[in-house]
PDB file of C-alpha atoms and ligand atoms in Angstrom:
ATOM      1  CA  UNK A   4      -9.782  17.654  -0.688  1.00 91.00           C
ATOM      2  CA  UNK A   5      -9.467  13.923  -1.004  1.00 95.00           C
ATOM      3  CA  UNK A   6     -12.778  13.089   0.838  1.00 97.00           C
ATOM      4  CA  UNK A   7     -14.038   9.565   0.607  1.00 98.00           C
ATOM      5  CA  UNK A   8     -17.619  10.186   2.544  1.00 98.00           C
ATOM      6  CA  UNK A   9     -20.183   7.318   1.275  1.00 98.00           C
ATOM      7  CA  UNK A  10     -17.583   5.222  -0.096  1.00 98.00           C
ATOM      8  CA  UNK A  11     -16.844   1.513   0.760  1.00 98.00           C
ATOM      9  CA  UNK A  12     -12.768   0.766   1.101  1.00 99.00           C
ATOM     10  CA  UNK A  13     -11.661  -2.829   1.126  1.00 99.00           C
ATOM     11  CA  UNK A  14      -8.030  -2.716   2.138  1.00 99.00           C
ATOM     12  CA  UNK A  15      -6.468  -6.542   2.080  1.00 99.00           C
ATOM     13  CA  UNK A  16      -4.330  -7.316   4.811  1.00 98.00           C
ATOM     14  CA  UNK A  17      -5.412  -4.186   6.670  1.00 98.00           C
ATOM     15  CA  UNK A  18      -4.385  -5.384  10.296  1.00 98.00           C
ATOM     16  CA  UNK A  19      -0.631  -4.141  10.170  1.00 98.00           C
ATOM     17  CA  UNK A  20       1.607  -2.467   9.090  1.00 98.00           C
ATOM     18  CA  UNK A  21       1.049  -0.255   5.604  1.00 98.00           C
ATOM     19  CA  UNK A  22      -2.318  -1.757   4.845  1.00 98.00           C
ATOM     20  CA  UNK A  23      -3.049  -0.742   8.711  1.00 98.00           C
ATOM     21  CA  UNK A  24      -2.267   2.941   7.711  1.00 98.00           C
ATOM     22  CA  UNK A  25      -4.340   3.010   4.608  1.00 98.00           C
ATOM     23  CA  UNK A  26      -7.098   1.897   6.595  1.00 98.00           C
ATOM     24  CA  UNK A  27      -6.726   4.599   8.798  1.00 98.00           C
ATOM     25  CA  UNK A  28      -6.242   7.363   6.002  1.00 98.00           C
ATOM     26  CA  UNK A  29      -9.158   6.394   4.039  1.00 98.00           C
ATOM     27  CA  UNK A  30     -11.305   6.121   7.633  1.00 98.00           C
ATOM     28  CA  UNK A  31     -10.175   9.833   8.129  1.00 98.00           C
ATOM     29  CA  UNK A  32     -11.012  11.208   4.657  1.00 98.00           C
ATOM     30  CA  UNK A  33     -14.845   9.740   5.442  1.00 98.00           C
ATOM     31  CA  UNK A  34     -14.974   6.000   3.699  1.00 98.00           C
ATOM     32  CA  UNK A  35     -16.181   3.031   5.534  1.00 98.00           C
ATOM     33  CA  UNK A  36     -13.446   0.772   5.513  1.00 98.00           C
ATOM     34  CA  UNK A  37     -13.114  -2.939   5.581  1.00 99.00           C
ATOM     35  CA  UNK A  38      -9.978  -4.290   7.446  1.00 99.00           C
ATOM     36  CA  UNK A  39      -8.970  -8.005   5.927  1.00 99.00           C
ATOM     37  CA  UNK A  40      -6.556 -10.072   7.689  1.00 98.00           C
ATOM     38  CA  UNK A  41      -5.580 -13.506   7.850  1.00 98.00           C
ATOM     39  CA  UNK A  42      -4.253 -14.748  10.864  1.00 98.00           C
ATOM     40  CA  UNK A  43      -4.290 -11.118  12.718  1.00 98.00           C
ATOM     41  CA  UNK A  44      -7.895 -10.683  13.749  1.00 98.00           C
ATOM     42  CA  UNK A  45      -6.966  -9.375  17.396  1.00 98.00           C
ATOM     43  CA  UNK A  46      -4.848  -6.979  15.631  1.00 98.00           C
ATOM     44  CA  UNK A  47      -7.664  -6.400  13.132  1.00 98.00           C
ATOM     45  CA  UNK A  48     -10.346  -5.745  15.273  1.00 98.00           C
ATOM     46  CA  UNK A  49      -7.958  -2.941  17.332  1.00 98.00           C
ATOM     47  CA  UNK A  50      -7.700  -1.587  13.558  1.00 98.00           C
ATOM     48  CA  UNK A  51     -11.413  -1.215  13.569  1.00 98.00           C
ATOM     49  CA  UNK A  52     -12.193   0.114  17.175  1.00 98.00           C
ATOM     50  CA  UNK A  53      -9.742   2.790  16.710  1.00 98.00           C
ATOM     51  CA  UNK A  54     -11.103   3.960  13.610  1.00 98.00           C
ATOM     52  CA  UNK A  55     -14.709   3.842  15.501  1.00 98.00           C
ATOM     53  CA  UNK A  56     -12.848   5.475  18.759  1.00 98.00           C
ATOM     54  CA  UNK A  57     -12.025   8.729  16.188  1.00 98.00           C
ATOM     55  CA  UNK A  58     -15.423   8.959  14.730  1.00 98.00           C
ATOM     56  CA  UNK A  59     -14.852   6.599  11.654  1.00 98.00           C
ATOM     57  CA  UNK A  60     -16.674   3.817  10.262  1.00 98.00           C
ATOM     58  CA  UNK A  61     -15.252   0.517  10.324  1.00 98.00           C
ATOM     59  CA  UNK A  62     -15.631  -3.927   9.751  1.00 98.00           C
ATOM     60  CA  UNK A  63     -13.198  -6.579   9.551  1.00 98.00           C
ATOM     61  CA  UNK A  64     -13.246  -9.349   7.388  1.00 98.00           C
ATOM     62  CA  UNK A  65     -10.971 -12.362   7.485  1.00 98.00           C
ATOM     63  CA  UNK A  66     -10.110 -14.573   4.532  1.00 98.00           C
ATOM     64  CA  UNK A  67      -6.732 -15.413   2.643  1.00 99.00           C
ATOM     65  CA  UNK A  68      -6.397 -13.723  -0.486  1.00 99.00           C
ATOM     66  CA  UNK A  69      -4.667 -17.102  -1.829  1.00 98.00           C
ATOM     67  CA  UNK A  70      -8.204 -18.709  -1.383  1.00 98.00           C
ATOM     68  CA  UNK A  71     -10.028 -17.819  -4.376  1.00 98.00           C
ATOM     69  CA  UNK A  72     -13.397 -19.052  -2.935  1.00 98.00           C
ATOM     70  CA  UNK A  73     -12.941 -17.335   0.363  1.00 98.00           C
ATOM     71  CA  UNK A  74     -12.221 -13.962  -1.456  1.00 99.00           C
ATOM     72  CA  UNK A  75     -15.295 -14.188  -4.059  1.00 98.00           C
ATOM     73  CA  UNK A  76     -17.364 -15.265  -0.417  1.00 98.00           C
ATOM     74  CA  UNK A  77     -15.828 -12.526   1.497  1.00 98.00           C
ATOM     75  CA  UNK A  78     -16.654  -9.690  -0.690  1.00 98.00           C
ATOM     76  CA  UNK A  79     -19.760 -11.081  -1.550  1.00 98.00           C
ATOM     77  CA  UNK A  80     -20.700 -10.787   2.165  1.00 98.00           C
ATOM     78  CA  UNK A  81     -19.276  -7.270   2.130  1.00 98.00           C
ATOM     79  CA  UNK A  82     -21.505  -5.957  -0.426  1.00 98.00           C
ATOM     80  CA  UNK A  83     -24.641  -7.748   0.894  1.00 98.00           C
ATOM     81  CA  UNK A  84     -23.407  -5.937   4.180  1.00 98.00           C
ATOM     82  CA  UNK A  85     -22.646  -2.456   2.883  1.00 98.00           C
ATOM     83  CA  UNK A  86     -24.306  -2.328  -0.267  1.00 98.00           C
ATOM     84  CA  UNK A  87     -21.189  -1.825  -2.680  1.00 98.00           C
ATOM     85  CA  UNK A  88     -17.798  -2.061  -2.724  1.00 98.00           C
ATOM     86  CA  UNK A  89     -15.931   1.199  -4.280  1.00 98.00           C
ATOM     87  CA  UNK A  90     -12.493   1.142  -3.227  1.00 99.00           C
ATOM     88  CA  UNK A  91      -9.900  -2.070  -2.962  1.00 99.00           C
ATOM     89  CA  UNK A  92      -6.061  -1.518  -1.836  1.00 99.00           C
ATOM     90  CA  UNK A  93      -4.979  -4.955  -2.694  1.00 99.00           C
ATOM     91  CA  UNK A  94      -2.172  -4.570  -0.208  1.00 98.00           C
ATOM     92  CA  UNK A  95      -1.992  -8.127   1.476  1.00 98.00           C
ATOM     93  CA  UNK A  96       1.663  -9.501   0.344  1.00 98.00           C
ATOM     94  CA  UNK A  97       4.354 -11.523   1.815  1.00 98.00           C
ATOM     95  CA  UNK A  98       8.360 -11.610   0.993  1.00 96.00           C
ATOM     96  CA  UNK A  99      10.089 -14.896   1.136  1.00 95.00           C
ATOM     97  CA  UNK A 100      13.917 -13.908   0.117  1.00 92.00           C
ATOM     98  CA  UNK A 101      16.960 -15.999  -0.589  1.00 92.00           C
ATOM     99  CA  UNK A 102      19.440 -16.747  -3.410  1.00 95.00           C
ATOM    100  CA  UNK A 103      17.937 -18.078  -6.694  1.00 97.00           C
ATOM    101  CA  UNK A 104      19.875 -21.545  -6.344  1.00 97.00           C
ATOM    102  CA  UNK A 105      18.031 -21.684  -2.863  1.00 96.00           C
ATOM    103  CA  UNK A 106      14.793 -20.845  -4.121  1.00 96.00           C
ATOM    104  CA  UNK A 107      12.104 -23.714  -3.147  1.00 97.00           C
ATOM    105  CA  UNK A 108       9.401 -24.245  -5.685  1.00 98.00           C
ATOM    106  CA  UNK A 109       6.960 -24.282  -2.800  1.00 98.00           C
ATOM    107  CA  UNK A 110       7.871 -20.772  -1.947  1.00 97.00           C
ATOM    108  CA  UNK A 111       7.664 -19.516  -5.302  1.00 97.00           C
ATOM    109  CA  UNK A 112       4.149 -20.658  -5.686  1.00 98.00           C
ATOM    110  CA  UNK A 113       3.443 -19.468  -2.242  1.00 98.00           C
ATOM    111  CA  UNK A 114       4.454 -15.992  -3.082  1.00 98.00           C
ATOM    112  CA  UNK A 115       2.642 -15.755  -6.514  1.00 98.00           C
ATOM    113  CA  UNK A 116      -0.886 -17.384  -4.692  1.00 98.00           C
ATOM    114  CA  UNK A 117      -0.469 -14.474  -2.275  1.00 98.00           C
ATOM    115  CA  UNK A 118       0.585 -11.497  -3.776  1.00 98.00           C
ATOM    116  CA  UNK A 119      -0.151 -11.650  -7.972  1.00 99.00           C
ATOM    117  CA  UNK A 120      -3.385 -14.249  -7.974  1.00 98.00           C
ATOM    118  CA  UNK A 121      -4.383 -12.867  -4.269  1.00 99.00           C
ATOM    119  CA  UNK A 122      -4.430  -9.189  -6.177  1.00 99.00           C
ATOM    120  CA  UNK A 123      -5.762 -10.457  -9.023  1.00 99.00           C
ATOM    121  CA  UNK A 124      -8.777 -12.316  -8.125  1.00 98.00           C
ATOM    122  CA  UNK A 125      -9.289  -9.383  -5.184  1.00 99.00           C
ATOM    123  CA  UNK A 126      -9.760  -6.884  -8.016  1.00 99.00           C
ATOM    124  CA  UNK A 127     -11.853  -9.084  -9.778  1.00 98.00           C
ATOM    125  CA  UNK A 128     -14.086 -10.043  -7.014  1.00 98.00           C
ATOM    126  CA  UNK A 129     -14.662  -5.985  -6.273  1.00 98.00           C
ATOM    127  CA  UNK A 130     -15.087  -5.045 -10.002  1.00 98.00           C
ATOM    128  CA  UNK A 131     -18.537  -6.149 -10.221  1.00 97.00           C
ATOM    129  CA  UNK A 132     -19.925  -3.749  -7.890  1.00 98.00           C
ATOM    130  CA  UNK A 133     -17.432  -1.090  -9.124  1.00 98.00           C
ATOM    131  CA  UNK A 134     -19.091  -1.498 -12.450  1.00 98.00           C
ATOM    132  CA  UNK A 135     -22.637  -1.410 -11.370  1.00 97.00           C
ATOM    133  CA  UNK A 136     -21.624   2.105  -9.755  1.00 97.00           C
ATOM    134  CA  UNK A 137     -19.954   3.436 -12.571  1.00 98.00           C
ATOM    135  CA  UNK A 138     -17.184   4.508 -10.024  1.00 98.00           C
ATOM    136  CA  UNK A 139     -14.299   2.186  -8.820  1.00 98.00           C
ATOM    137  CA  UNK A 140     -10.703   2.705  -7.388  1.00 98.00           C
ATOM    138  CA  UNK A 141      -7.985  -0.275  -7.266  1.00 99.00           C
ATOM    139  CA  UNK A 142      -4.593   0.319  -5.805  1.00 99.00           C
ATOM    140  CA  UNK A 143      -2.229  -2.642  -6.273  1.00 98.00           C
ATOM    141  CA  UNK A 144       0.554  -2.395  -3.929  1.00 99.00           C
ATOM    142  CA  UNK A 145       3.687  -3.198  -5.453  1.00 98.00           C
ATOM    143  CA  UNK A 146       7.559  -2.353  -4.559  1.00 98.00           C
ATOM    144  CA  UNK A 147      10.655  -0.138  -5.727  1.00 97.00           C
ATOM    145  CA  UNK A 148      12.134  -4.102  -6.051  1.00 96.00           C
ATOM    146  CA  UNK A 149       9.432  -4.600  -8.995  1.00 98.00           C
ATOM    147  CA  UNK A 150      11.216  -2.480 -10.712  1.00 98.00           C
ATOM    148  CA  UNK A 151      14.645  -2.205  -9.882  1.00 95.00           C
ATOM    149  CA  UNK A 152      15.170  -5.827  -8.978  1.00 95.00           C
ATOM    150  CA  UNK A 153      17.256  -6.982  -5.825  1.00 92.00           C
ATOM    151  CA  UNK A 154      19.970  -9.504  -4.882  1.00 92.00           C
ATOM    152  CA  UNK A 155      17.948 -12.367  -3.124  1.00 93.00           C
ATOM    153  CA  UNK A 156      14.685 -11.208  -3.962  1.00 94.00           C
ATOM    154  CA  UNK A 157      13.981 -13.086  -7.937  1.00 96.00           C
ATOM    155  CA  UNK A 158      10.417 -14.323  -6.818  1.00 97.00           C
ATOM    156  CA  UNK A 159       9.238 -11.323  -4.402  1.00 97.00           C
ATOM    157  CA  UNK A 160      10.402  -8.769  -7.251  1.00 97.00           C
ATOM    158  CA  UNK A 161       9.001 -10.916 -10.168  1.00 98.00           C
ATOM    159  CA  UNK A 162       5.730 -10.975  -8.283  1.00 98.00           C
ATOM    160  CA  UNK A 163       5.664  -7.320  -7.840  1.00 98.00           C
ATOM    161  CA  UNK A 164       6.323  -6.816 -11.111  1.00 98.00           C
ATOM    162  CA  UNK A 165       3.455  -8.788 -12.364  1.00 98.00           C
ATOM    163  CA  UNK A 166       1.168  -6.254 -10.558  1.00 98.00           C
ATOM    164  CA  UNK A 167       2.442  -3.668 -12.943  1.00 98.00           C
ATOM    165  CA  UNK A 168       0.906  -5.729 -16.032  1.00 98.00           C
ATOM    166  CA  UNK A 169      -2.337  -6.659 -14.503  1.00 98.00           C
ATOM    167  CA  UNK A 170      -2.755  -2.998 -13.461  1.00 98.00           C
ATOM    168  CA  UNK A 171      -2.163  -1.707 -16.617  1.00 98.00           C
ATOM    169  CA  UNK A 172      -4.360  -4.293 -18.546  1.00 98.00           C
ATOM    170  CA  UNK A 173      -6.923  -3.553 -15.995  1.00 98.00           C
ATOM    171  CA  UNK A 174      -7.205  -0.065 -16.105  1.00 98.00           C
ATOM    172  CA  UNK A 175      -7.549  -0.300 -20.237  1.00 98.00           C
ATOM    173  CA  UNK A 176     -10.454  -3.079 -19.345  1.00 98.00           C
ATOM    174  CA  UNK A 177     -12.378  -0.937 -16.988  1.00 98.00           C
ATOM    175  CA  UNK A 178     -11.864   2.537 -18.009  1.00 98.00           C
ATOM    176  CA  UNK A 179     -14.796   3.184 -19.857  1.00 98.00           C
ATOM    177  CA  UNK A 180     -16.928   2.066 -16.657  1.00 98.00           C
ATOM    178  CA  UNK A 181     -15.010   4.730 -13.966  1.00 98.00           C
ATOM    179  CA  UNK A 182     -12.673   2.554 -12.615  1.00 98.00           C
ATOM    180  CA  UNK A 183      -9.658   3.370 -12.393  1.00 99.00           C
ATOM    181  CA  UNK A 184      -6.149   1.123 -11.306  1.00 99.00           C
ATOM    182  CA  UNK A 185      -3.455   2.143 -10.457  1.00 99.00           C
ATOM    183  CA  UNK A 186       0.088   0.704  -8.213  1.00 99.00           C
ATOM    184  CA  UNK A 187       1.799   2.101  -5.715  1.00 99.00           C
ATOM    185  CA  UNK A 188       5.476   1.045  -5.253  1.00 98.00           C
ATOM    186  CA  UNK A 189       6.553   1.599  -1.557  1.00 98.00           C
ATOM    187  CA  UNK A 190      10.502   2.215  -1.102  1.00 97.00           C
ATOM    188  CA  UNK A 191      11.852   0.820   2.051  1.00 95.00           C
ATOM    189  CA  UNK A 192       9.322   1.325   4.969  1.00 96.00           C
ATOM    190  CA  UNK A 193       9.711   0.358   8.310  1.00 92.00           C
ATOM    191  CA  UNK A 194       6.908  -2.528   9.329  1.00 94.00           C
ATOM    192  CA  UNK A 195       7.246  -5.966  10.300  1.00 92.00           C
ATOM    193  CA  UNK A 196       7.981  -7.351   6.882  1.00 90.00           C
ATOM    194  CA  UNK A 197      11.484  -5.018   7.046  1.00 90.00           C
ATOM    195  CA  UNK A 198      12.011  -5.721  10.911  1.00 89.00           C
ATOM    196  CA  UNK A 199      14.154  -8.299  10.468  1.00 84.00           C
ATOM    197  CA  UNK A 200      17.353  -6.217   8.941  1.00 81.00           C
ATOM    198  CA  UNK A 201      19.982  -4.858  11.066  1.00 81.00           C
ATOM    199  CA  UNK A 202      20.026  -1.356  12.064  1.00 82.00           C
ATOM    200  CA  UNK A 203      23.493  -1.767  10.173  1.00 82.00           C
ATOM    201  CA  UNK A 204      21.695  -2.944   6.717  1.00 79.00           C
ATOM    202  CA  UNK A 205      18.902  -0.321   7.312  1.00 81.00           C
ATOM    203  CA  UNK A 206      21.891   2.607   7.874  1.00 82.00           C
ATOM    204  CA  UNK A 207      23.405   1.454   4.494  1.00 82.00           C
ATOM    205  CA  UNK A 208      20.132   1.368   2.863  1.00 81.00           C
ATOM    206  CA  UNK A 209      19.397   4.825   3.948  1.00 84.00           C
ATOM    207  CA  UNK A 210      22.246   5.741   2.101  1.00 88.00           C
ATOM    208  CA  UNK A 211      20.906   4.641  -1.360  1.00 89.00           C
ATOM    209  CA  UNK A 212      17.532   6.941  -0.568  1.00 96.00           C
ATOM    210  CA  UNK A 213      18.238  10.790  -1.655  1.00 96.00           C
ATOM    211  CA  UNK A 214      15.755  11.808   0.784  1.00 95.00           C
ATOM    212  CA  UNK A 215      18.028  10.227   3.268  1.00 91.00           C
ATOM    213  CA  UNK A 216      15.542   8.019   5.775  1.00 91.00           C
ATOM    214  CA  UNK A 217      13.416   4.870   5.163  1.00 92.00           C
ATOM    215  CA  UNK A 218       9.664   5.574   4.517  1.00 95.00           C
ATOM    216  CA  UNK A 219       6.913   5.731   7.363  1.00 97.00           C
ATOM    217  CA  UNK A 220       3.242   3.726   6.406  1.00 98.00           C
ATOM    218  CA  UNK A 221       1.841   7.044   6.783  1.00 98.00           C
ATOM    219  CA  UNK A 222       3.949   8.152   3.124  1.00 98.00           C
ATOM    220  CA  UNK A 223       2.039   4.851   1.539  1.00 98.00           C
ATOM    221  CA  UNK A 224      -0.995   5.542   3.297  1.00 98.00           C
ATOM    222  CA  UNK A 225      -1.300   9.017   1.669  1.00 98.00           C
ATOM    223  CA  UNK A 226      -0.810   8.073  -2.020  1.00 98.00           C
ATOM    224  CA  UNK A 227      -3.670   5.752  -1.600  1.00 98.00           C
ATOM    225  CA  UNK A 228      -5.574   8.372  -0.183  1.00 98.00           C
ATOM    226  CA  UNK A 229      -4.821  10.347  -3.241  1.00 98.00           C
ATOM    227  CA  UNK A 230      -5.532   7.628  -5.737  1.00 98.00           C
ATOM    228  CA  UNK A 231      -8.975   6.463  -4.015  1.00 98.00           C
ATOM    229  CA  UNK A 232     -10.318  10.146  -4.227  1.00 98.00           C
ATOM    230  CA  UNK A 233     -12.448  11.811  -6.970  1.00 98.00           C
ATOM    231  CA  UNK A 234      -9.184  14.105  -7.541  1.00 98.00           C
ATOM    232  CA  UNK A 235      -7.370  11.216  -9.035  1.00 98.00           C
ATOM    233  CA  UNK A 236     -10.192  10.546 -11.409  1.00 98.00           C
ATOM    234  CA  UNK A 237      -8.396  10.938 -14.512  1.00 98.00           C
ATOM    235  CA  UNK A 238      -5.273   8.865 -13.346  1.00 98.00           C
ATOM    236  CA  UNK A 239      -5.670   5.313 -14.311  1.00 99.00           C
ATOM    237  CA  UNK A 240      -2.907   2.795 -15.081  1.00 98.00           C
ATOM    238  CA  UNK A 241      -0.014   4.611 -13.466  1.00 98.00           C
ATOM    239  CA  UNK A 242       2.687   3.578 -10.938  1.00 98.00           C
ATOM    240  CA  UNK A 243       3.080   6.161  -7.883  1.00 98.00           C
ATOM    241  CA  UNK A 244       6.597   5.462  -6.423  1.00 98.00           C
ATOM    242  CA  UNK A 245       6.968   6.269  -3.294  1.00 98.00           C
ATOM    243  CA  UNK A 246      10.463   5.594  -2.515  1.00 98.00           C
ATOM    244  CA  UNK A 247      12.526   8.774  -1.177  1.00 98.00           C
ATOM    245  CA  UNK A 248      13.938   8.757  -4.723  1.00 98.00           C
ATOM    246  CA  UNK A 249      15.515   5.163  -4.557  1.00 96.00           C
ATOM    247  CA  UNK A 250      14.468   4.524  -7.991  1.00 96.00           C
ATOM    248  CA  UNK A 251      13.584   7.424 -10.585  1.00 96.00           C
TER     249      UNK A 251
HETATM  250  P1  NAP B  16       3.430  -6.673   6.935  1.00 81.21           P
HETATM  251  O1  NAP B  16       3.541  -5.566   8.244  1.00 81.21           O
HETATM  252  O2  NAP B  16       4.180  -7.913   7.069  1.00 81.21           O
HETATM  253  O3  NAP B  16       2.094  -6.936   7.009  1.00 81.21           O
HETATM  254  C1  NAP B  16       0.970  -7.789   6.110  1.00 81.21           C
HETATM  255  C2  NAP B  16      -0.097  -7.825   5.654  1.00 81.21           C
HETATM  256  O4  NAP B  16      -0.769  -8.719   4.820  1.00 81.21           O
HETATM  257  C3  NAP B  16      -0.718  -8.255   7.465  1.00 81.21           C
HETATM  258  O5  NAP B  16      -2.100  -7.269   7.625  1.00 81.21           O
HETATM  259  C4  NAP B  16      -1.412  -9.645   7.144  1.00 81.21           C
HETATM  260  O6  NAP B  16      -2.295 -10.121   7.349  1.00 81.21           O
HETATM  261  C5  NAP B  16      -1.606  -9.190   5.655  1.00 81.21           C
HETATM  262  N1  NAP B  16      -1.611 -10.939   4.779  1.00 81.21           N
HETATM  263  C6  NAP B  16      -0.258 -11.683   4.617  1.00 81.21           C
HETATM  264  N2  NAP B  16      -0.819 -12.144   3.874  1.00 81.21           N
HETATM  265  C7  NAP B  16      -2.234 -12.591   3.376  1.00 81.21           C
HETATM  266  C8  NAP B  16      -3.077 -13.139   3.022  1.00 81.21           C
HETATM  267  N3  NAP B  16      -2.733 -14.885   2.208  1.00 81.21           N
HETATM  268  N4  NAP B  16      -4.295 -13.050   3.102  1.00 81.21           N
HETATM  269  C9  NAP B  16      -4.681 -11.887   3.845  1.00 81.21           C
HETATM  270  N5  NAP B  16      -3.864 -11.019   4.408  1.00 81.21           N
HETATM  271  C10 NAP B  16      -2.515 -11.452   4.395  1.00 81.21           C
HETATM  272  O7  NAP B  16       3.607  -6.202   5.684  1.00 81.21           O
HETATM  273  P2  NAP B  16       3.839  -4.467   4.901  1.00 81.21           P
HETATM  274  O8  NAP B  16       5.237  -4.108   5.177  1.00 81.21           O
HETATM  275  O9  NAP B  16       2.689  -3.557   5.603  1.00 81.21           O
HETATM  276  O10 NAP B  16       3.715  -4.701   3.510  1.00 81.21           O
HETATM  277  C11 NAP B  16       2.502  -4.748   3.127  1.00 81.21           C
HETATM  278  C12 NAP B  16       2.355  -4.538   1.256  1.00 81.21           C
HETATM  279  O11 NAP B  16       3.252  -3.638   1.302  1.00 81.21           O
HETATM  280  C13 NAP B  16       2.913  -5.751   0.886  1.00 81.21           C
HETATM  281  O12 NAP B  16       2.402  -6.347  -0.208  1.00 81.21           O
HETATM  282  C14 NAP B  16       4.789  -5.410   0.432  1.00 81.21           C
HETATM  283  O13 NAP B  16       5.027  -6.541  -0.166  1.00 81.21           O
HETATM  284  C15 NAP B  16       4.169  -4.155   0.156  1.00 81.21           C
HETATM  285  N6  NAP B  16       5.572  -3.795   0.342  1.00 81.21           N
HETATM  286  C16 NAP B  16       6.203  -3.462   1.431  1.00 81.21           C
HETATM  287  C17 NAP B  16       7.570  -2.867   1.821  1.00 81.21           C
HETATM  288  C18 NAP B  16       8.196  -2.416   2.883  1.00 81.21           C
HETATM  289  O14 NAP B  16       9.380  -1.843   3.360  1.00 81.21           O
HETATM  290  N7  NAP B  16       7.443  -2.744   3.977  1.00 81.21           N
HETATM  291  C19 NAP B  16       8.191  -1.774   0.659  1.00 81.21           C
HETATM  292  C20 NAP B  16       7.411  -2.462  -0.339  1.00 81.21           C
HETATM  293  C21 NAP B  16       6.453  -2.747  -0.503  1.00 81.21           C
HETATM  294  P3  NAP B  16      -2.352 -10.883   9.247  1.00 81.21           P
HETATM  295  O15 NAP B  16      -1.851  -9.848  10.029  1.00 81.21           O
HETATM  296  O16 NAP B  16      -3.512 -11.642   9.345  1.00 81.21           O
HETATM  297  O17 NAP B  16      -0.904 -11.576   9.296  1.00 81.21           O
END
């Protein structure tokens, strides 16, 4: 089940954390994976080399999702090199936290350019190939805070909530072309993004999670592998919450 043989997948922000685990999971299911990064070329190459060492197929592509022209050029390049793009995991994201009164305009713009515009233009660029193939999977990486909010995360939570509206709209727009569009909303996952939190904060947070633990990147990757598969072909416009029950 959930085989992806012959599929070409692009994972934005595939060099680390959740994106890296998604690259590895999709490759394990048989997809050829393009690992995107913005700064971490070495890390991205390590991800691709690791996949190849395990018998999978992977490539790397460096571009900034906040740079629309770069996204379009990179996706054109991927289509030229691999013939198509079937699966997009729009995972690249940043967090800039702080109380509302201290929120800087520049930070607000940077968050939206990366987390919202970056995901939408990535979907737009990949959708041309998906529509031609009459098969496609778009997965937006949101967050539990996009639905429940969080003190000090107004801009980040808003950017993640925006992805729900975008995904639901694109899902309706592309359904007739057999392109599904869904959202994965992770809870608290151990990655670089959350590494600045103290052990005490993590302990407090774990108390709010009914399953009693923070999430691992493989928990999110498994959800993406499912949504990317043929078996999920009747699922579109949905939010798959992978949060240990933190928000239900
Ligand atoms: P992470 O460890 O900080 O990794 C971020 C990834 O995004 C890196 O691969 C980074 O590439 C890439 N990236 C950042 N800005 C980019 C840009 N402008 N263009 C292209 N790539 C860019 O983050 P993570 O925790 O794995 O989070 C991944 C996604 O899940 C994010 O969208 C995040 O908001 C979401 N999420 C995370 C959690 C959590 O608890 N960790 C919870 C909910 C949602 P470089 O290596 O090149 O810098």
